[in-house]
Short mmCIF file of C-alpha atoms in Angstrom, two decimals:
data_model
loop_
_atom_site.label_atom_id
_atom_site.label_comp_id
_atom_site.label_asym_id
_atom_site.label_seq_id
_atom_site.Cartn_x
_atom_site.Cartn_y
_atom_site.Cartn_z
CA UNK A 1 -21.15 -9.94 0.69
CA UNK A 2 -20.43 -6.27 -0.01
CA UNK A 3 -23.27 -4.29 -1.56
CA UNK A 4 -22.81 -1.55 -4.15
CA UNK A 5 -23.98 1.01 -1.58
CA UNK A 6 -21.14 0.05 0.77
CA UNK A 7 -18.39 0.68 -1.79
CA UNK A 8 -16.87 4.03 -2.72
CA UNK A 9 -14.96 5.54 -5.62
CA UNK A 10 -11.44 6.90 -5.39
CA UNK A 11 -12.80 10.46 -5.77
CA UNK A 12 -15.17 9.93 -2.85
CA UNK A 13 -12.31 8.61 -0.75
CA UNK A 14 -10.17 11.66 -1.52
CA UNK A 15 -13.00 13.97 -0.50
CA UNK A 16 -13.62 12.04 2.73
CA UNK A 17 -9.93 12.20 3.60
CA UNK A 18 -9.76 15.91 2.85
CA UNK A 19 -12.89 16.54 4.92
CA UNK A 20 -11.49 14.54 7.81
CA UNK A 21 -8.19 16.39 7.60
CA UNK A 22 -9.52 19.93 7.13
CA UNK A 23 -12.77 19.99 9.08
CA UNK A 24 -12.20 17.41 11.81
CA UNK A 25 -8.46 17.72 12.46
CA UNK A 26 -7.84 14.03 11.67
CA UNK A 27 -4.55 14.75 9.95
CA UNK A 28 -3.51 12.72 6.93
CA UNK A 29 -0.25 11.73 8.60
CA UNK A 30 -2.38 10.06 11.31
CA UNK A 31 -4.46 8.29 8.66
CA UNK A 32 -1.22 7.01 7.10
CA UNK A 33 0.07 5.82 10.46
CA UNK A 34 -3.16 3.93 11.14
CA UNK A 35 -3.18 2.46 7.62
CA UNK A 36 0.39 1.21 7.82
CA UNK A 37 -0.07 -0.12 11.34
CA UNK A 38 -3.19 -1.93 10.12
CA UNK A 39 -1.26 -3.56 7.27
CA UNK A 40 1.39 -4.77 9.71
CA UNK A 41 -1.26 -6.12 12.10
CA UNK A 42 -2.98 -7.93 9.24
CA UNK A 43 0.27 -9.57 8.16
CA UNK A 44 0.94 -10.69 11.72
CA UNK A 45 -2.59 -12.11 12.02
CA UNK A 46 -2.23 -14.03 8.75
CA UNK A 47 1.38 -15.20 8.96
CA UNK A 48 1.89 -15.54 12.70
CA UNK A 49 3.65 -13.53 15.36
CA UNK A 50 7.03 -15.19 14.79
CA UNK A 51 8.36 -12.94 12.05
CA UNK A 52 11.83 -12.59 13.55
CA UNK A 53 14.38 -12.78 10.75
CA UNK A 54 11.78 -13.46 8.05
CA UNK A 55 12.46 -11.51 4.87
CA UNK A 56 9.85 -8.93 3.87
CA UNK A 57 10.18 -6.64 0.83
CA UNK A 58 8.09 -3.50 0.42
CA UNK A 59 7.86 -2.09 -3.10
CA UNK A 60 7.08 1.60 -2.57
CA UNK A 61 6.02 4.21 -5.07
CA UNK A 62 6.37 7.93 -4.40
CA UNK A 63 2.71 8.48 -3.46
CA UNK A 64 0.74 7.80 -0.31
CA UNK A 65 0.46 4.12 -1.19
CA UNK A 66 4.21 3.90 -0.78
CA UNK A 67 3.98 5.91 2.43
CA UNK A 68 1.50 3.41 3.87
CA UNK A 69 3.92 0.58 3.00
CA UNK A 70 6.77 2.44 4.69
CA UNK A 71 4.77 2.69 7.91
CA UNK A 72 4.00 -1.04 7.73
CA UNK A 73 7.69 -1.75 7.14
CA UNK A 74 8.63 0.26 10.23
CA UNK A 75 6.25 -1.70 12.43
CA UNK A 76 7.21 -5.09 11.01
CA UNK A 77 10.89 -4.39 11.51
CA UNK A 78 10.85 -2.47 14.76
CA UNK A 79 8.19 -4.38 16.68
CA UNK A 80 8.21 -7.82 15.07
CA UNK A 81 11.86 -8.28 14.18
CA UNK A 82 11.36 -8.99 10.49
CA UNK A 83 14.21 -8.55 8.02
CA UNK A 84 12.72 -5.69 5.99
CA UNK A 85 13.87 -4.21 2.69
CA UNK A 86 12.23 -1.17 1.10
CA UNK A 87 12.50 -0.82 -2.68
CA UNK A 88 11.85 2.80 -3.67
CA UNK A 89 10.53 3.04 -7.22
CA UNK A 90 11.28 6.60 -8.22
CA UNK A 91 13.25 9.57 -6.99
CA UNK A 92 12.87 10.45 -3.32
CA UNK A 93 12.73 14.11 -4.36
CA UNK A 94 9.46 13.32 -6.13
CA UNK A 95 7.66 11.94 -3.07
CA UNK A 96 4.30 13.61 -3.47
CA UNK A 97 2.92 14.44 -0.03
CA UNK A 98 4.13 15.72 3.30
CA UNK A 99 2.89 12.62 5.13
CA UNK A 100 4.73 10.27 2.76
CA UNK A 101 7.90 12.37 3.07
CA UNK A 102 7.66 12.24 6.87
CA UNK A 103 7.62 8.46 6.79
CA UNK A 104 10.37 8.25 4.17
CA UNK A 105 12.53 10.35 6.49
CA UNK A 106 11.80 8.03 9.42
CA UNK A 107 12.65 4.76 7.66
CA UNK A 108 15.74 6.38 6.18
CA UNK A 109 17.11 6.78 9.71
CA UNK A 110 16.39 3.17 10.73
CA UNK A 111 19.42 0.89 10.63
CA UNK A 112 17.09 -2.09 10.91
CA UNK A 113 15.61 -1.43 7.43
CA UNK A 114 17.56 -1.91 4.22
CA UNK A 115 16.67 0.60 1.50
CA UNK A 116 17.22 0.00 -2.22
CA UNK A 117 17.01 3.01 -4.51
CA UNK A 118 18.57 4.55 -7.60
CA UNK A 119 18.76 3.79 -11.31
CA UNK A 120 19.69 0.13 -10.79
CA UNK A 121 17.08 -0.49 -8.10
CA UNK A 122 15.41 -3.35 -9.98
CA UNK A 123 18.71 -5.20 -10.44
CA UNK A 124 19.21 -4.95 -6.69
CA UNK A 125 15.62 -6.03 -6.02
CA UNK A 126 15.96 -9.11 -8.25
CA UNK A 127 18.59 -10.45 -5.85
CA UNK A 128 16.32 -9.95 -2.85
CA UNK A 129 12.95 -11.22 -4.12
CA UNK A 130 13.73 -14.98 -4.38
CA UNK A 131 14.40 -15.18 -0.63
CA UNK A 132 11.44 -13.10 0.47
CA UNK A 133 8.56 -14.64 2.42
CA UNK A 134 6.24 -11.63 2.21
CA UNK A 135 5.99 -8.81 -0.35
CA UNK A 136 4.08 -5.60 0.27
CA UNK A 137 2.76 -3.95 -2.90
CA UNK A 138 2.81 -0.21 -2.24
CA UNK A 139 3.51 0.87 -5.82
CA UNK A 140 0.24 2.50 -6.90
CA UNK A 141 -2.90 3.32 -4.99
CA UNK A 142 -6.26 4.67 -6.03
CA UNK A 143 -4.63 7.54 -7.91
CA UNK A 144 -3.31 5.34 -10.72
CA UNK A 145 -3.64 7.05 -14.11
CA UNK A 146 -2.41 6.50 -17.65
CA UNK A 147 -0.04 3.92 -19.03
CA UNK A 148 2.29 2.07 -16.66
CA UNK A 149 5.99 2.64 -17.22
CA UNK A 150 9.32 1.38 -15.96
CA UNK A 151 10.46 0.66 -13.34
CA UNK A 152 6.90 -0.06 -12.19
CA UNK A 153 6.04 -2.62 -14.86
CA UNK A 154 9.13 -4.72 -14.17
CA UNK A 155 8.52 -4.45 -10.44
CA UNK A 156 5.03 -5.88 -10.96
CA UNK A 157 6.57 -8.74 -12.96
CA UNK A 158 9.01 -9.40 -10.11
CA UNK A 159 6.18 -9.51 -7.59
CA UNK A 160 4.00 -11.80 -9.69
CA UNK A 161 6.93 -14.11 -10.42
CA UNK A 162 7.78 -14.62 -6.75
CA UNK A 163 6.67 -17.35 -4.38
CA UNK A 164 6.10 -14.85 -1.59
CA UNK A 165 2.83 -14.03 0.14
CA UNK A 166 1.78 -10.75 -1.51
CA UNK A 167 -0.20 -8.08 0.34
CA UNK A 168 -1.51 -5.14 -1.69
CA UNK A 169 -1.91 -1.73 -0.05
CA UNK A 170 -5.46 -0.43 -0.63
CA UNK A 171 -5.70 -1.87 -4.17
CA UNK A 172 -3.38 -4.11 -6.22
CA UNK A 173 -1.12 -1.98 -8.40
CA UNK A 174 -2.50 -1.87 -11.92
CA UNK A 175 -6.14 -2.42 -10.95
CA UNK A 176 -8.54 0.45 -11.56
CA UNK A 177 -10.14 1.34 -8.20
CA UNK A 178 -13.39 2.49 -9.75
CA UNK A 179 -14.38 0.05 -12.49
CA UNK A 180 -12.21 -2.98 -11.74
CA UNK A 181 -10.46 -3.02 -15.10
CA UNK A 182 -6.74 -3.72 -15.08
CA UNK A 183 -3.75 -2.41 -16.96
CA UNK A 184 -1.41 -4.48 -19.09
CA UNK A 185 0.40 -5.29 -15.85
CA UNK A 186 -1.36 -5.86 -12.54
CA UNK A 187 -0.23 -7.30 -9.24
CA UNK A 188 -1.89 -10.57 -8.29
CA UNK A 189 -2.12 -10.34 -4.52
CA UNK A 190 -2.88 -13.00 -1.96
CA UNK A 191 -4.58 -10.34 0.13
CA UNK A 192 -5.53 -6.67 -0.13
CA UNK A 193 -5.79 -4.35 2.86
CA UNK A 194 -8.08 -1.48 1.92
CA UNK A 195 -9.01 1.53 4.03
CA UNK A 196 -12.16 3.15 5.45
CA UNK A 197 -14.50 1.59 2.87
CA UNK A 198 -14.07 -1.00 0.13
CA UNK A 199 -13.27 0.55 -3.24
CA UNK A 200 -15.63 -0.23 -6.10
CA UNK A 201 -12.96 -1.85 -8.28
CA UNK A 202 -12.08 -4.46 -5.66
CA UNK A 203 -15.35 -6.35 -5.86
CA UNK A 204 -15.46 -9.36 -8.16
CA UNK A 205 -11.70 -9.31 -8.80
CA UNK A 206 -10.48 -12.04 -6.45
CA UNK A 207 -7.89 -13.18 -9.03
CA UNK A 208 -6.04 -9.93 -8.35
CA UNK A 209 -7.16 -8.90 -4.86
CA UNK A 210 -7.06 -12.21 -3.04
CA UNK A 211 -8.62 -11.92 0.41
CA UNK A 212 -9.96 -8.41 1.09
CA UNK A 213 -9.47 -6.95 4.55
CA UNK A 214 -11.12 -3.64 5.45
CA UNK A 215 -9.10 -1.50 7.86
CA UNK A 216 -10.58 1.55 9.58
CA UNK A 217 -8.01 4.35 9.85
CA UNK A 218 -9.65 6.77 12.26
CA UNK A 219 -11.58 8.99 9.86
CA UNK A 220 -14.74 10.22 11.66
CA UNK A 221 -17.87 8.80 10.03
CA UNK A 222 -19.21 12.37 9.95
CA UNK A 223 -16.54 13.18 7.34
CA UNK A 224 -18.69 11.27 4.85
CA UNK A 225 -21.49 13.82 5.08
CA UNK A 226 -21.96 15.59 1.79
CA UNK A 227 -19.83 12.97 0.00
CA UNK A 228 -21.89 9.76 0.14
#
């Protein structure tokens, strides 16, 4: 049972990450690598090591949530032989951070990963989803703000309408990380892999989060000083 004192807000998480990056040299690209690797390891632990040829789709937004999903996709394809498709929701030119752009560049060079993008990306994704065994929700993270728009809302509908095992990155897309309220559309995950500490909005929302797995991503505990 997670206590209120053990959970953190999205703002606290941002400050801890920034502190770890700036004052301890634990670069955000390393945090992303550890997060994505942790997602892949969790999927392997839940669904078995024999992922060769199994279809996995990663829905990726243009923020760090999408970057985490890209790292997971790389590991699942490269090391576990899964048949991985990345669905990029948005323009690659709008990828928000250096660490996410680094990982977008890497997966873009991998022949083992299929990438769907462009104005008709959802039409392409609709053909892929029915055959998928696992879906990674990397659309929105803790920075979600305002009203949800296309193509994100339809992507959430696609995810929720599938028979796949759904893993949310950090928090299900559409769920508020701080108060646990949800938007008009919200991913209903079978499991959520969250990072460093459990976010406040995850508790008591099992209908959307499914099983919650906490993954440490290498941030020194001292980076919390002055934040918590």
